[in-house]
PDB file of C-alpha atoms in Angstrom:
ATOM      1  CA  UNK A 152       0.000   0.000   0.000  1.00 46.00           C
ATOM      2  CA  UNK A 153       2.941   2.326   0.389  1.00 54.00           C
ATOM      3  CA  UNK A 154       3.236   2.842  -3.373  1.00 92.00           C
ATOM      4  CA  UNK A 155       0.110   4.979  -3.793  1.00 95.00           C
ATOM      5  CA  UNK A 156      -0.114   8.490  -2.466  1.00 96.00           C
ATOM      6  CA  UNK A 157      -2.967  10.954  -2.410  1.00 97.00           C
ATOM      7  CA  UNK A 158      -2.864  14.621  -1.594  1.00 94.00           C
ATOM      8  CA  UNK A 159      -4.035  16.537   0.205  1.00 94.00           C
ATOM      9  CA  UNK A 160      -5.362  14.476   3.104  1.00 94.00           C
ATOM     10  CA  UNK A 161      -8.019  17.088   3.900  1.00 95.00           C
ATOM     11  CA  UNK A 162      -9.449  19.609   1.452  1.00 94.00           C
ATOM     12  CA  UNK A 163     -11.964  22.362   1.942  1.00 93.00           C
ATOM     13  CA  UNK A 164     -13.759  24.000  -0.938  1.00 90.00           C
ATOM     14  CA  UNK A 165     -16.242  26.766  -1.308  1.00 90.00           C
ATOM     15  CA  UNK A 166     -19.376  26.123  -3.313  1.00 88.00           C
ATOM     16  CA  UNK A 167     -18.916  26.870  -7.010  1.00 88.00           C
ATOM     17  CA  UNK A 168     -15.184  26.142  -7.039  1.00 91.00           C
ATOM     18  CA  UNK A 169     -13.433  23.373  -8.917  1.00 93.00           C
ATOM     19  CA  UNK A 170     -10.833  21.386  -7.005  1.00 94.00           C
ATOM     20  CA  UNK A 171      -8.296  18.757  -8.095  1.00 96.00           C
ATOM     21  CA  UNK A 172      -7.298  15.725  -6.034  1.00 97.00           C
ATOM     22  CA  UNK A 173      -3.921  14.166  -6.672  1.00 97.00           C
ATOM     23  CA  UNK A 174      -3.156  10.457  -6.986  1.00 98.00           C
ATOM     24  CA  UNK A 175       0.330   9.111  -7.722  1.00 97.00           C
ATOM     25  CA  UNK A 176       1.609   5.526  -7.790  1.00 97.00           C
ATOM     26  CA  UNK A 177       5.080   4.049  -8.238  1.00 95.00           C
ATOM     27  CA  UNK A 178       3.939   0.431  -8.486  1.00 92.00           C
ATOM     28  CA  UNK A 179       4.102   0.410 -12.290  1.00 91.00           C
ATOM     29  CA  UNK A 180       0.414  -0.487 -12.397  1.00 92.00           C
ATOM     30  CA  UNK A 181      -1.437   0.032 -15.655  1.00 91.00           C
ATOM     31  CA  UNK A 182      -4.914   0.551 -14.208  1.00 92.00           C
ATOM     32  CA  UNK A 183      -6.023   3.294 -11.859  1.00 94.00           C
ATOM     33  CA  UNK A 184      -9.392   4.081 -10.270  1.00 95.00           C
ATOM     34  CA  UNK A 185     -11.247   6.742  -8.341  1.00 97.00           C
ATOM     35  CA  UNK A 186     -13.914   5.883  -5.786  1.00 96.00           C
ATOM     36  CA  UNK A 187     -16.181   7.945  -3.638  1.00 96.00           C
ATOM     37  CA  UNK A 188     -17.118   6.771  -0.147  1.00 93.00           C
ATOM     38  CA  UNK A 189     -20.046   8.183   1.828  1.00 91.00           C
ATOM     39  CA  UNK A 190     -20.996   7.180   5.390  1.00 81.00           C
ATOM     40  CA  UNK A 191     -22.871   3.890   5.485  1.00 73.00           C
ATOM     41  CA  UNK A 192     -22.237   3.211   1.820  1.00 78.00           C
ATOM     42  CA  UNK A 193     -19.770   1.154  -0.086  1.00 84.00           C
ATOM     43  CA  UNK A 194     -17.226   2.370  -2.573  1.00 91.00           C
ATOM     44  CA  UNK A 195     -18.739   3.833  -5.711  1.00 92.00           C
ATOM     45  CA  UNK A 196     -16.659   4.011  -8.876  1.00 92.00           C
ATOM     46  CA  UNK A 197     -16.257   7.476 -10.395  1.00 96.00           C
ATOM     47  CA  UNK A 198     -13.735   6.924 -13.207  1.00 96.00           C
ATOM     48  CA  UNK A 199     -11.165   4.354 -14.150  1.00 94.00           C
ATOM     49  CA  UNK A 200      -8.259   4.155 -16.544  1.00 94.00           C
ATOM     50  CA  UNK A 201      -6.735   0.948 -17.857  1.00 91.00           C
ATOM     51  CA  UNK A 202      -3.961   2.589 -19.830  1.00 92.00           C
ATOM     52  CA  UNK A 203      -2.318   5.968 -20.347  1.00 94.00           C
ATOM     53  CA  UNK A 204      -4.382   8.477 -22.337  1.00 95.00           C
ATOM     54  CA  UNK A 205      -7.542   6.430 -21.908  1.00 95.00           C
ATOM     55  CA  UNK A 206     -10.247   6.459 -19.241  1.00 96.00           C
ATOM     56  CA  UNK A 207     -13.881   5.446 -18.805  1.00 95.00           C
ATOM     57  CA  UNK A 208     -16.784   6.660 -16.728  1.00 95.00           C
ATOM     58  CA  UNK A 209     -17.784   4.671 -13.710  1.00 93.00           C
ATOM     59  CA  UNK A 210     -21.154   4.579 -11.998  1.00 90.00           C
ATOM     60  CA  UNK A 211     -21.179   8.172 -10.708  1.00 94.00           C
ATOM     61  CA  UNK A 212     -19.065  10.226 -13.154  1.00 96.00           C
ATOM     62  CA  UNK A 213     -21.352  13.263 -13.381  1.00 96.00           C
ATOM     63  CA  UNK A 214     -19.659  16.379 -12.018  1.00 96.00           C
ATOM     64  CA  UNK A 215     -16.182  14.852 -12.129  1.00 97.00           C
ATOM     65  CA  UNK A 216     -13.364  14.807 -14.679  1.00 97.00           C
ATOM     66  CA  UNK A 217     -10.024  13.007 -14.926  1.00 98.00           C
ATOM     67  CA  UNK A 218      -6.892  12.830 -17.035  1.00 97.00           C
ATOM     68  CA  UNK A 219      -4.263  10.144 -17.497  1.00 97.00           C
ATOM     69  CA  UNK A 220      -1.267  11.759 -19.204  1.00 97.00           C
ATOM     70  CA  UNK A 221       1.256   9.670 -17.284  1.00 96.00           C
ATOM     71  CA  UNK A 222       1.167   6.092 -16.063  1.00 96.00           C
ATOM     72  CA  UNK A 223       1.982   7.206 -12.532  1.00 96.00           C
ATOM     73  CA  UNK A 224      -0.662   9.906 -12.184  1.00 98.00           C
ATOM     74  CA  UNK A 225      -4.470  10.008 -12.285  1.00 98.00           C
ATOM     75  CA  UNK A 226      -5.785  13.343 -10.964  1.00 98.00           C
ATOM     76  CA  UNK A 227      -9.483  13.826 -10.258  1.00 98.00           C
ATOM     77  CA  UNK A 228     -11.200  17.199 -10.643  1.00 97.00           C
ATOM     78  CA  UNK A 229     -14.392  17.791  -8.716  1.00 96.00           C
ATOM     79  CA  UNK A 230     -16.259  20.448 -10.632  1.00 94.00           C
ATOM     80  CA  UNK A 231     -18.915  22.893  -9.520  1.00 88.00           C
ATOM     81  CA  UNK A 232     -21.432  20.706 -11.347  1.00 88.00           C
ATOM     82  CA  UNK A 233     -21.105  18.038  -8.651  1.00 88.00           C
ATOM     83  CA  UNK A 234     -24.079  18.782  -6.428  1.00 87.00           C
ATOM     84  CA  UNK A 235     -22.943  17.028  -3.262  1.00 90.00           C
ATOM     85  CA  UNK A 236     -19.162  16.671  -3.335  1.00 93.00           C
ATOM     86  CA  UNK A 237     -18.491  16.317   0.390  1.00 94.00           C
ATOM     87  CA  UNK A 238     -17.110  12.766   0.763  1.00 95.00           C
ATOM     88  CA  UNK A 239     -14.042  10.616   1.245  1.00 95.00           C
ATOM     89  CA  UNK A 240     -12.246   9.992  -2.063  1.00 97.00           C
ATOM     90  CA  UNK A 241     -10.093   6.940  -2.615  1.00 96.00           C
ATOM     91  CA  UNK A 242      -7.702   6.269  -5.464  1.00 97.00           C
ATOM     92  CA  UNK A 243      -6.575   2.750  -6.331  1.00 95.00           C
ATOM     93  CA  UNK A 244      -4.351   0.970  -8.825  1.00 94.00           C
ATOM     94  CA  UNK A 245      -4.017  -2.568 -10.093  1.00 90.00           C
ATOM     95  CA  UNK A 246      -2.503  -4.877 -12.669  1.00 79.00           C
ATOM     96  CA  UNK A 247      -5.493  -6.671 -14.165  1.00 68.00           C
ATOM     97  CA  UNK A 248      -4.598 -10.291 -14.763  1.00 65.00           C
ATOM     98  CA  UNK A 249      -7.032 -12.601 -16.503  1.00 56.00           C
ATOM     99  CA  UNK A 250      -9.997 -11.249 -14.577  1.00 59.00           C
ATOM    100  CA  UNK A 251      -8.180 -10.980 -11.259  1.00 66.00           C
ATOM    101  CA  UNK A 252      -8.053  -7.379 -10.178  1.00 73.00           C
ATOM    102  CA  UNK A 253      -6.446  -6.917  -6.780  1.00 82.00           C
ATOM    103  CA  UNK A 254      -6.598  -3.209  -6.107  1.00 88.00           C
ATOM    104  CA  UNK A 255      -4.229  -1.267  -3.885  1.00 91.00           C
ATOM    105  CA  UNK A 256      -5.679   1.838  -2.308  1.00 94.00           C
ATOM    106  CA  UNK A 257      -4.227   5.210  -1.456  1.00 95.00           C
ATOM    107  CA  UNK A 258      -4.814   6.811   1.965  1.00 94.00           C
ATOM    108  CA  UNK A 259      -7.709   8.928   0.720  1.00 95.00           C
ATOM    109  CA  UNK A 260      -8.660  12.605   0.577  1.00 96.00           C
ATOM    110  CA  UNK A 261     -11.510  13.946   2.671  1.00 95.00           C
ATOM    111  CA  UNK A 262     -13.224  16.759   0.772  1.00 95.00           C
ATOM    112  CA  UNK A 263     -15.542  19.145   2.574  1.00 94.00           C
ATOM    113  CA  UNK A 264     -17.577  21.810   0.816  1.00 91.00           C
ATOM    114  CA  UNK A 265     -18.193  24.841   2.962  1.00 86.00           C
TER     115      UNK A 265
ATOM    116  CA  UNK B  39     -23.295  -4.539 -14.977  1.00 76.00           C
ATOM    117  CA  UNK B  40     -22.482  -6.333 -11.756  1.00 83.00           C
ATOM    118  CA  UNK B  41     -24.591  -5.797  -8.638  1.00 89.00           C
ATOM    119  CA  UNK B  42     -23.307  -6.836  -5.216  1.00 93.00           C
ATOM    120  CA  UNK B  43     -25.465  -7.030  -2.098  1.00 95.00           C
ATOM    121  CA  UNK B  44     -23.840  -7.389   1.328  1.00 96.00           C
ATOM    122  CA  UNK B  45     -25.430  -8.385   4.663  1.00 97.00           C
ATOM    123  CA  UNK B  46     -25.613  -7.570   7.472  1.00 97.00           C
ATOM    124  CA  UNK B  47     -24.850  -3.851   7.487  1.00 95.00           C
ATOM    125  CA  UNK B  48     -23.788  -4.040  11.141  1.00 96.00           C
ATOM    126  CA  UNK B  49     -22.600  -7.004  13.192  1.00 98.00           C
ATOM    127  CA  UNK B  50     -21.799  -7.049  16.876  1.00 98.00           C
ATOM    128  CA  UNK B  51     -20.107 -10.048  18.524  1.00 98.00           C
ATOM    129  CA  UNK B  52     -18.323 -10.920  21.735  1.00 98.00           C
ATOM    130  CA  UNK B  53     -14.597 -11.528  21.669  1.00 98.00           C
ATOM    131  CA  UNK B  54     -13.910 -15.152  20.782  1.00 97.00           C
ATOM    132  CA  UNK B  55     -17.151 -15.636  18.845  1.00 97.00           C
ATOM    133  CA  UNK B  56     -17.317 -16.178  15.091  1.00 98.00           C
ATOM    134  CA  UNK B  57     -18.530 -13.597  12.597  1.00 98.00           C
ATOM    135  CA  UNK B  58     -20.033 -14.276   9.168  1.00 98.00           C
ATOM    136  CA  UNK B  59     -20.671 -11.713   6.440  1.00 98.00           C
ATOM    137  CA  UNK B  60     -22.496 -12.666   3.262  1.00 98.00           C
ATOM    138  CA  UNK B  61     -22.549 -11.233  -0.252  1.00 97.00           C
ATOM    139  CA  UNK B  62     -24.509 -12.040  -3.364  1.00 97.00           C
ATOM    140  CA  UNK B  63     -23.622 -11.048  -6.904  1.00 95.00           C
ATOM    141  CA  UNK B  64     -25.552 -10.895 -10.154  1.00 93.00           C
ATOM    142  CA  UNK B  65     -23.064 -11.480 -12.983  1.00 90.00           C
ATOM    143  CA  UNK B  66     -22.417 -15.178 -13.447  1.00 87.00           C
ATOM    144  CA  UNK B  67     -19.258 -14.305 -15.414  1.00 86.00           C
ATOM    145  CA  UNK B  68     -17.585 -12.780 -12.342  1.00 88.00           C
ATOM    146  CA  UNK B  69     -14.537 -14.817 -11.391  1.00 88.00           C
ATOM    147  CA  UNK B  70     -12.739 -12.912  -8.662  1.00 90.00           C
ATOM    148  CA  UNK B  71     -14.053 -12.100  -5.183  1.00 94.00           C
ATOM    149  CA  UNK B  72     -11.904 -10.121  -2.753  1.00 94.00           C
ATOM    150  CA  UNK B  73     -12.639  -8.972   0.778  1.00 96.00           C
ATOM    151  CA  UNK B  74     -11.297  -5.691   2.104  1.00 96.00           C
ATOM    152  CA  UNK B  75     -10.973  -4.428   5.667  1.00 97.00           C
ATOM    153  CA  UNK B  76     -11.134  -0.714   6.357  1.00 95.00           C
ATOM    154  CA  UNK B  77     -10.303   0.712   9.754  1.00 93.00           C
ATOM    155  CA  UNK B  78     -11.700   4.095  10.710  1.00 88.00           C
ATOM    156  CA  UNK B  79     -10.232   6.873   8.559  1.00 84.00           C
ATOM    157  CA  UNK B  80      -7.862   4.534   6.748  1.00 89.00           C
ATOM    158  CA  UNK B  81      -7.619   2.917   3.348  1.00 92.00           C
ATOM    159  CA  UNK B  82      -9.242  -0.435   2.522  1.00 93.00           C
ATOM    160  CA  UNK B  83      -6.791  -3.312   2.605  1.00 93.00           C
ATOM    161  CA  UNK B  84      -7.176  -6.716   1.015  1.00 93.00           C
ATOM    162  CA  UNK B  85      -7.492  -9.456   3.619  1.00 96.00           C
ATOM    163  CA  UNK B  86      -8.420 -12.464   1.498  1.00 95.00           C
ATOM    164  CA  UNK B  87      -9.676 -13.251  -1.981  1.00 93.00           C
ATOM    165  CA  UNK B  88     -11.010 -16.212  -3.887  1.00 92.00           C
ATOM    166  CA  UNK B  89     -11.201 -17.110  -7.551  1.00 88.00           C
ATOM    167  CA  UNK B  90     -14.144 -18.832  -9.140  1.00 84.00           C
ATOM    168  CA  UNK B  91     -12.329 -22.130  -9.625  1.00 83.00           C
ATOM    169  CA  UNK B  92     -12.060 -22.595  -5.839  1.00 83.00           C
ATOM    170  CA  UNK B  93     -14.855 -23.222  -3.327  1.00 90.00           C
ATOM    171  CA  UNK B  94     -13.095 -22.261  -0.127  1.00 94.00           C
ATOM    172  CA  UNK B  95      -9.924 -20.544   1.019  1.00 93.00           C
ATOM    173  CA  UNK B  96      -8.482 -20.118   4.512  1.00 96.00           C
ATOM    174  CA  UNK B  97      -5.859 -17.875   6.020  1.00 94.00           C
ATOM    175  CA  UNK B  98      -5.453 -18.410   9.763  1.00 95.00           C
ATOM    176  CA  UNK B  99      -8.665 -17.104  11.392  1.00 97.00           C
ATOM    177  CA  UNK B 100     -10.192 -15.903   8.133  1.00 98.00           C
ATOM    178  CA  UNK B 101     -11.944 -17.990   5.500  1.00 97.00           C
ATOM    179  CA  UNK B 102     -13.988 -17.283   2.419  1.00 97.00           C
ATOM    180  CA  UNK B 103     -16.473 -19.640   0.780  1.00 97.00           C
ATOM    181  CA  UNK B 104     -17.922 -19.338  -2.705  1.00 96.00           C
ATOM    182  CA  UNK B 105     -21.096 -20.893  -4.112  1.00 95.00           C
ATOM    183  CA  UNK B 106     -21.098 -20.172  -7.834  1.00 92.00           C
ATOM    184  CA  UNK B 107     -24.423 -21.845  -8.453  1.00 92.00           C
ATOM    185  CA  UNK B 108     -26.197 -19.652  -5.928  1.00 94.00           C
ATOM    186  CA  UNK B 109     -23.940 -16.653  -6.719  1.00 94.00           C
ATOM    187  CA  UNK B 110     -23.009 -15.913  -3.178  1.00 95.00           C
ATOM    188  CA  UNK B 111     -19.822 -15.831  -1.138  1.00 97.00           C
ATOM    189  CA  UNK B 112     -19.135 -15.359   2.545  1.00 98.00           C
ATOM    190  CA  UNK B 113     -16.415 -14.193   4.892  1.00 98.00           C
ATOM    191  CA  UNK B 114     -15.899 -16.163   8.097  1.00 98.00           C
ATOM    192  CA  UNK B 115     -13.829 -14.834  10.979  1.00 98.00           C
ATOM    193  CA  UNK B 116     -13.240 -17.205  13.875  1.00 97.00           C
ATOM    194  CA  UNK B 117     -12.027 -16.406  17.404  1.00 98.00           C
ATOM    195  CA  UNK B 118     -12.729 -12.727  16.867  1.00 98.00           C
ATOM    196  CA  UNK B 119     -10.561 -10.126  18.593  1.00 97.00           C
ATOM    197  CA  UNK B 120     -11.217  -6.427  19.298  1.00 96.00           C
ATOM    198  CA  UNK B 121      -8.714  -5.492  16.579  1.00 96.00           C
ATOM    199  CA  UNK B 122     -10.993  -7.188  14.053  1.00 97.00           C
ATOM    200  CA  UNK B 123     -13.425  -4.291  14.562  1.00 97.00           C
ATOM    201  CA  UNK B 124     -13.636  -2.439  11.226  1.00 96.00           C
ATOM    202  CA  UNK B 125     -15.742  -2.081   8.108  1.00 96.00           C
ATOM    203  CA  UNK B 126     -15.548  -5.054   5.768  1.00 97.00           C
ATOM    204  CA  UNK B 127     -16.321  -4.844   2.056  1.00 96.00           C
ATOM    205  CA  UNK B 128     -16.864  -7.625  -0.425  1.00 96.00           C
ATOM    206  CA  UNK B 129     -16.364  -7.094  -4.133  1.00 94.00           C
ATOM    207  CA  UNK B 130     -16.861  -8.981  -7.374  1.00 91.00           C
ATOM    208  CA  UNK B 131     -15.719  -9.051 -10.984  1.00 76.00           C
ATOM    209  CA  UNK B 132     -12.778  -7.631 -12.898  1.00 67.00           C
ATOM    210  CA  UNK B 133     -13.731  -3.979 -12.643  1.00 69.00           C
ATOM    211  CA  UNK B 134     -14.585  -4.349  -8.996  1.00 79.00           C
ATOM    212  CA  UNK B 135     -18.100  -3.672  -7.791  1.00 88.00           C
ATOM    213  CA  UNK B 136     -18.218  -3.309  -4.013  1.00 91.00           C
ATOM    214  CA  UNK B 137     -20.858  -4.278  -1.513  1.00 93.00           C
ATOM    215  CA  UNK B 138     -22.251  -1.676   0.861  1.00 92.00           C
ATOM    216  CA  UNK B 139     -20.001  -2.706   3.731  1.00 94.00           C
ATOM    217  CA  UNK B 140     -20.479  -4.343   7.142  1.00 96.00           C
ATOM    218  CA  UNK B 141     -19.495  -2.591  10.344  1.00 95.00           C
ATOM    219  CA  UNK B 142     -18.101  -5.314  12.611  1.00 97.00           C
ATOM    220  CA  UNK B 143     -17.752  -4.546  16.306  1.00 97.00           C
ATOM    221  CA  UNK B 144     -16.019  -7.043  18.575  1.00 97.00           C
ATOM    222  CA  UNK B 145     -16.699  -6.421  22.267  1.00 97.00           C
ATOM    223  CA  UNK B 146     -13.969  -7.427  24.764  1.00 94.00           C
TER     224      UNK B 146
END
């Protein structure tokens, strides 16, 4: 788990502002993911990327955007279009192997909208 | 897509008792089923996983069973300890779909 970092740990945003969450990994993993976690709920997939310069929407992509210009980095932007952005955001990476997809998670970023 | 249901949402046991958490999935093509443990404020960490060609897997006090016909799998923790208290998530498929989580509390 030490190979994935997220920053910042805590982030405060005013309504109407865009904010970008950082995710970096040095595990040489091809695939990276962003999840949102709300109290009492499981992990919901926002976006994922299986290779550089390619990414797909997950289950709750509205109001979010991503880029994957480098293998090591998968930043997530929470835009003003996201109506309820306060949540715990988790980044993960994996090497998909024949359907096996063990994911390694970063420490998370807690975003609070003021 | 895949749909994963997890029960119970909360589970309270006495130290030394066993705990069982169950998950069902919808996609019969799913072939990988991990379980993650998440302590308060921390990242989820893989504790055990099972592939569809195996019916049961054990690792010390933790075991997972898989019933492909019924499309359900379960996590079994024996001789529970207070440090087992956490949120446990099941997941299924290649692009993982997670269950809603179970808050396990082990009372000393």
